[in-house]
mmCIF file of C-alpha atoms in Angstrom:
data_model
loop_
_atom_site.group_PDB
_atom_site.id
_atom_site.type_symbol
_atom_site.label_atom_id
_atom_site.label_comp_id
_atom_site.label_asym_id
_atom_site.label_seq_id
_atom_site.Cartn_x
_atom_site.Cartn_y
_atom_site.Cartn_z
ATOM 1 C CA UNK A 526 91.348 67.720 67.265
ATOM 2 C CA UNK A 527 94.848 69.355 66.968
ATOM 3 C CA UNK A 528 94.114 70.134 62.905
ATOM 4 C CA UNK A 529 90.786 71.873 63.982
ATOM 5 C CA UNK A 530 92.574 73.949 67.008
ATOM 6 C CA UNK A 531 95.441 74.737 64.646
ATOM 7 C CA UNK A 532 93.139 75.766 61.516
ATOM 8 C CA UNK A 533 90.734 77.969 63.653
ATOM 9 C CA UNK A 534 93.515 79.782 65.600
ATOM 10 C CA UNK A 535 95.275 80.048 62.108
ATOM 11 C CA UNK A 536 91.630 81.892 60.181
ATOM 12 C CA UNK A 537 91.684 83.625 63.853
ATOM 13 C CA UNK A 538 94.747 85.449 64.036
ATOM 14 C CA UNK A 539 94.668 86.185 59.952
ATOM 15 C CA UNK A 540 91.636 87.922 60.040
ATOM 16 C CA UNK A 541 92.975 89.934 63.426
ATOM 17 C CA UNK A 542 96.224 90.432 61.190
ATOM 18 C CA UNK A 543 94.325 91.904 57.935
ATOM 19 C CA UNK A 544 92.282 94.136 60.034
ATOM 20 C CA UNK A 545 95.063 95.902 61.443
ATOM 21 C CA UNK A 546 96.416 95.634 57.977
ATOM 22 C CA UNK A 547 93.356 97.865 56.542
ATOM 23 C CA UNK A 548 93.120 99.949 59.923
ATOM 24 C CA UNK A 549 96.272 101.534 59.797
ATOM 25 C CA UNK A 550 97.256 101.210 56.136
ATOM 26 C CA UNK A 551 94.536 102.335 54.203
ATOM 27 C CA UNK A 552 93.738 105.928 53.598
ATOM 28 C CA UNK A 553 91.337 107.783 56.773
ATOM 29 C CA UNK A 554 88.703 108.706 54.232
ATOM 30 C CA UNK A 555 87.701 105.458 52.933
ATOM 31 C CA UNK A 556 87.191 103.979 56.093
ATOM 32 C CA UNK A 557 84.020 104.163 57.782
ATOM 33 C CA UNK A 558 83.956 105.295 61.367
ATOM 34 C CA UNK A 559 80.246 104.367 62.568
ATOM 35 C CA UNK A 560 81.536 104.982 65.919
ATOM 36 C CA UNK A 561 81.384 108.683 65.628
ATOM 37 C CA UNK A 562 77.909 109.947 67.166
ATOM 38 C CA UNK A 563 76.732 113.738 66.089
ATOM 39 C CA UNK A 564 76.991 116.161 68.439
ATOM 40 C CA UNK A 565 72.881 117.695 69.094
ATOM 41 C CA UNK A 566 72.276 120.327 71.523
ATOM 42 C CA UNK A 567 69.150 120.724 73.174
ATOM 43 C CA UNK A 568 67.396 123.899 72.670
ATOM 44 C CA UNK A 569 66.871 124.388 76.182
ATOM 45 C CA UNK A 570 70.178 123.715 77.493
ATOM 46 C CA UNK A 571 71.073 126.479 74.519
ATOM 47 C CA UNK A 572 68.824 128.850 75.990
ATOM 48 C CA UNK A 573 70.116 128.292 79.361
ATOM 49 C CA UNK A 574 73.516 128.585 78.691
ATOM 50 C CA UNK A 575 73.453 131.392 75.869
ATOM 51 C CA UNK A 576 75.021 134.441 78.140
ATOM 52 C CA UNK A 577 77.822 132.231 79.730
ATOM 53 C CA UNK A 578 78.826 130.955 76.641
ATOM 54 C CA UNK A 579 78.957 134.639 74.780
ATOM 55 C CA UNK A 580 81.005 135.305 77.925
ATOM 56 C CA UNK A 581 83.318 132.743 77.487
ATOM 57 C CA UNK A 582 83.970 133.276 74.077
ATOM 58 C CA UNK A 583 84.231 136.924 74.821
ATOM 59 C CA UNK A 584 86.713 136.368 77.409
ATOM 60 C CA UNK A 585 88.700 133.558 75.203
ATOM 61 C CA UNK A 586 88.991 136.408 72.612
ATOM 62 C CA UNK A 587 90.304 139.157 74.669
ATOM 63 C CA UNK A 588 92.911 136.196 76.106
ATOM 64 C CA UNK A 589 91.618 134.615 78.928
ATOM 65 C CA UNK A 590 93.317 130.935 79.092
ATOM 66 C CA UNK A 591 90.121 128.051 79.930
ATOM 67 C CA UNK A 592 90.798 124.740 79.242
ATOM 68 C CA UNK A 593 92.946 123.608 76.013
ATOM 69 C CA UNK A 594 90.252 121.711 74.139
ATOM 70 C CA UNK A 595 87.958 124.544 74.625
ATOM 71 C CA UNK A 596 90.532 127.280 73.251
ATOM 72 C CA UNK A 597 91.809 125.033 70.415
ATOM 73 C CA UNK A 598 87.979 124.758 68.846
ATOM 74 C CA UNK A 599 87.759 128.584 69.858
ATOM 75 C CA UNK A 600 90.442 129.067 67.610
ATOM 76 C CA UNK A 601 89.572 126.885 65.316
ATOM 77 C CA UNK A 602 86.551 128.237 64.455
ATOM 78 C CA UNK A 603 87.729 131.958 64.824
ATOM 79 C CA UNK A 604 90.295 130.527 62.135
ATOM 80 C CA UNK A 605 87.379 129.248 60.239
ATOM 81 C CA UNK A 606 84.894 132.350 60.505
ATOM 82 C CA UNK A 607 87.847 134.599 59.566
ATOM 83 C CA UNK A 608 88.541 132.672 56.145
ATOM 84 C CA UNK A 609 84.524 132.409 55.244
ATOM 85 C CA UNK A 610 84.500 136.004 55.434
ATOM 86 C CA UNK A 611 87.854 136.476 53.441
ATOM 87 C CA UNK A 612 86.268 134.622 51.025
ATOM 88 C CA UNK A 613 82.688 136.486 50.892
ATOM 89 C CA UNK A 614 84.374 139.561 50.480
ATOM 90 C CA UNK A 615 86.896 138.398 47.487
ATOM 91 C CA UNK A 616 83.623 137.040 46.049
ATOM 92 C CA UNK A 617 81.843 140.497 46.303
ATOM 93 C CA UNK A 618 84.661 142.602 45.327
ATOM 94 C CA UNK A 619 85.686 140.136 41.898
ATOM 95 C CA UNK A 620 81.225 140.109 41.228
ATOM 96 C CA UNK A 621 80.968 143.882 41.317
ATOM 97 C CA UNK A 622 83.865 144.174 38.530
ATOM 98 C CA UNK A 623 82.193 141.245 36.608
ATOM 99 C CA UNK A 624 78.656 143.289 37.120
ATOM 100 C CA UNK A 625 80.359 146.397 36.054
ATOM 101 C CA UNK A 626 81.880 144.747 33.089
ATOM 102 C CA UNK A 627 78.557 142.836 31.772
ATOM 103 C CA UNK A 628 76.993 146.110 31.723
ATOM 104 C CA UNK A 629 79.239 147.843 29.649
ATOM 105 C CA UNK A 630 79.059 144.535 27.120
ATOM 106 C CA UNK A 631 75.390 144.735 27.131
ATOM 107 C CA UNK A 632 75.914 148.466 26.233
ATOM 108 C CA UNK A 633 77.551 147.491 22.949
ATOM 109 C CA UNK A 634 75.668 147.849 19.873
ATOM 110 C CA UNK A 635 76.120 145.217 16.901
ATOM 111 C CA UNK A 636 75.294 146.965 13.459
ATOM 112 C CA UNK A 637 73.087 144.213 11.365
ATOM 113 C CA UNK A 638 74.852 143.534 8.247
ATOM 114 C CA UNK A 639 72.312 141.524 6.307
ATOM 115 C CA UNK A 640 74.692 141.304 3.459
ATOM 116 C CA UNK A 641 75.701 137.919 2.771
ATOM 117 C CA UNK A 642 77.960 136.476 0.049
ATOM 118 C CA UNK A 643 78.834 132.720 -0.548
ATOM 119 C CA UNK A 644 81.910 133.168 -2.530
ATOM 120 C CA UNK A 645 83.450 135.714 0.147
ATOM 121 C CA UNK A 646 82.209 133.043 2.808
ATOM 122 C CA UNK A 647 83.766 129.916 1.085
ATOM 123 C CA UNK A 648 86.897 131.705 0.289
ATOM 124 C CA UNK A 649 87.307 132.691 4.023
ATOM 125 C CA UNK A 650 86.041 128.763 5.462
ATOM 126 C CA UNK A 651 87.777 126.905 2.641
ATOM 127 C CA UNK A 652 91.596 127.185 2.192
ATOM 128 C CA UNK A 653 92.342 127.544 -1.174
ATOM 129 C CA UNK A 654 96.026 126.683 -2.835
ATOM 130 C CA UNK A 655 98.775 128.926 -3.143
ATOM 131 C CA UNK A 656 101.865 129.327 -5.363
ATOM 132 C CA UNK A 657 104.642 129.637 -3.715
ATOM 133 C CA UNK A 658 107.635 130.220 -6.045
ATOM 134 C CA UNK A 659 110.424 128.494 -4.834
ATOM 135 C CA UNK A 660 113.078 131.283 -4.117
ATOM 136 C CA UNK A 661 115.652 131.373 -1.626
ATOM 137 C CA UNK A 662 113.822 133.630 0.393
ATOM 138 C CA UNK A 663 112.085 130.398 1.536
ATOM 139 C CA UNK A 664 114.736 128.029 2.256
ATOM 140 C CA UNK A 665 115.588 131.198 5.127
ATOM 141 C CA UNK A 666 114.329 131.564 8.202
ATOM 142 C CA UNK A 667 114.250 135.118 9.261
ATOM 143 C CA UNK A 668 113.054 136.236 12.777
ATOM 144 C CA UNK A 669 111.980 139.434 14.090
ATOM 145 C CA UNK A 670 112.677 140.684 17.240
ATOM 146 C CA UNK A 671 109.455 142.410 17.347
ATOM 147 C CA UNK A 672 107.390 141.029 19.218
ATOM 148 C CA UNK A 673 103.278 141.429 19.824
ATOM 149 C CA UNK A 674 101.930 142.306 22.841
ATOM 150 C CA UNK A 675 100.566 139.267 24.844
ATOM 151 C CA UNK A 676 98.573 139.238 27.729
ATOM 152 C CA UNK A 677 99.672 137.980 30.781
ATOM 153 C CA UNK A 678 97.327 136.816 33.481
ATOM 154 C CA UNK A 679 98.245 138.638 36.582
ATOM 155 C CA UNK A 680 97.103 137.832 40.194
ATOM 156 C CA UNK A 681 94.701 140.707 41.491
ATOM 157 C CA UNK A 682 95.550 142.349 44.792
ATOM 158 C CA UNK A 683 92.288 142.435 46.573
ATOM 159 C CA UNK A 684 92.090 144.653 49.528
ATOM 160 C CA UNK A 685 89.760 142.810 52.144
ATOM 161 C CA UNK A 686 91.329 145.339 55.056
ATOM 162 C CA UNK A 687 88.411 148.016 53.769
ATOM 163 C CA UNK A 688 86.027 149.467 56.268
ATOM 164 C CA UNK A 689 82.809 148.866 54.416
ATOM 165 C CA UNK A 690 83.797 144.683 54.926
ATOM 166 C CA UNK A 691 85.155 145.562 58.848
ATOM 167 C CA UNK A 692 81.294 145.205 60.008
ATOM 168 C CA UNK A 693 79.632 143.734 57.348
ATOM 169 C CA UNK A 694 77.257 141.558 58.220
ATOM 170 C CA UNK A 695 76.906 142.578 62.043
ATOM 171 C CA UNK A 696 73.362 144.119 63.131
ATOM 172 C CA UNK A 697 74.215 148.044 65.018
ATOM 173 C CA UNK A 698 73.216 148.295 68.765
ATOM 174 C CA UNK A 699 71.735 151.600 67.785
ATOM 175 C CA UNK A 700 69.415 150.342 65.090
ATOM 176 C CA UNK A 701 67.978 147.968 67.823
ATOM 177 C CA UNK A 702 67.302 150.657 69.904
ATOM 178 C CA UNK A 703 65.466 152.473 67.031
ATOM 179 C CA UNK A 704 63.686 149.436 66.681
ATOM 180 C CA UNK A 705 62.635 149.085 70.070
ATOM 181 C CA UNK A 706 61.406 152.798 70.326
ATOM 182 C CA UNK A 707 59.372 152.859 67.486
ATOM 183 C CA UNK A 708 57.199 149.951 68.753
ATOM 184 C CA UNK A 709 56.665 151.186 71.978
#
C-alpha cells in the first residue's frame, strides 16, 4: 500500500512540476489561453452610453484623468490610431508616385522591329572562343580609379504633417448641416 501511495504522489508531483515548467518556460505564443473571453458589447448599451463615452474620450484627450486602466486603454487606442493614419498616408503618397511612374511607362512606344537574324542571336547568346595573346599586360592588374555611377537607394523623406492629411477621412459638420437643409 505504501508503494502505491508513493507512486501516486510521485506521479501527481511530476505532473504538477511538468505543468509548471510548461507554463513558465514556454513561449506565450504557443500557449493556448482558453480562459480569455472576448468582450461583446450590447448594441442597446452602446446606444445608451454613446454620449457619455464620447464625452469621456474628449475629456481624456484634453487631459482629464479618470482611472489608470481607462487612461492607459485610451492612450493605447490613440497610439494605434495615429500609427494607422500615418501608415495609410504614407501608403497613399507612395502609391501616387507609383501611379505617375506607371503612366509615364505606359506612354513609351516600343518600335516594332521584325528583323531577326539567327547568326547574330547565336553570337549574342553563345560564348565564342577568343584568342588571348599572352603578353605582359595580361599579368599586370591595372586599377582604374574611375567609378561608374552606382545607384545607392536612399530612404524617402515623407512629410506626413501636410494639411491635406490633417482632416483626411473626417466628415465636416458643415456638410452635415447642408445635407439636412437639402432634405428638409
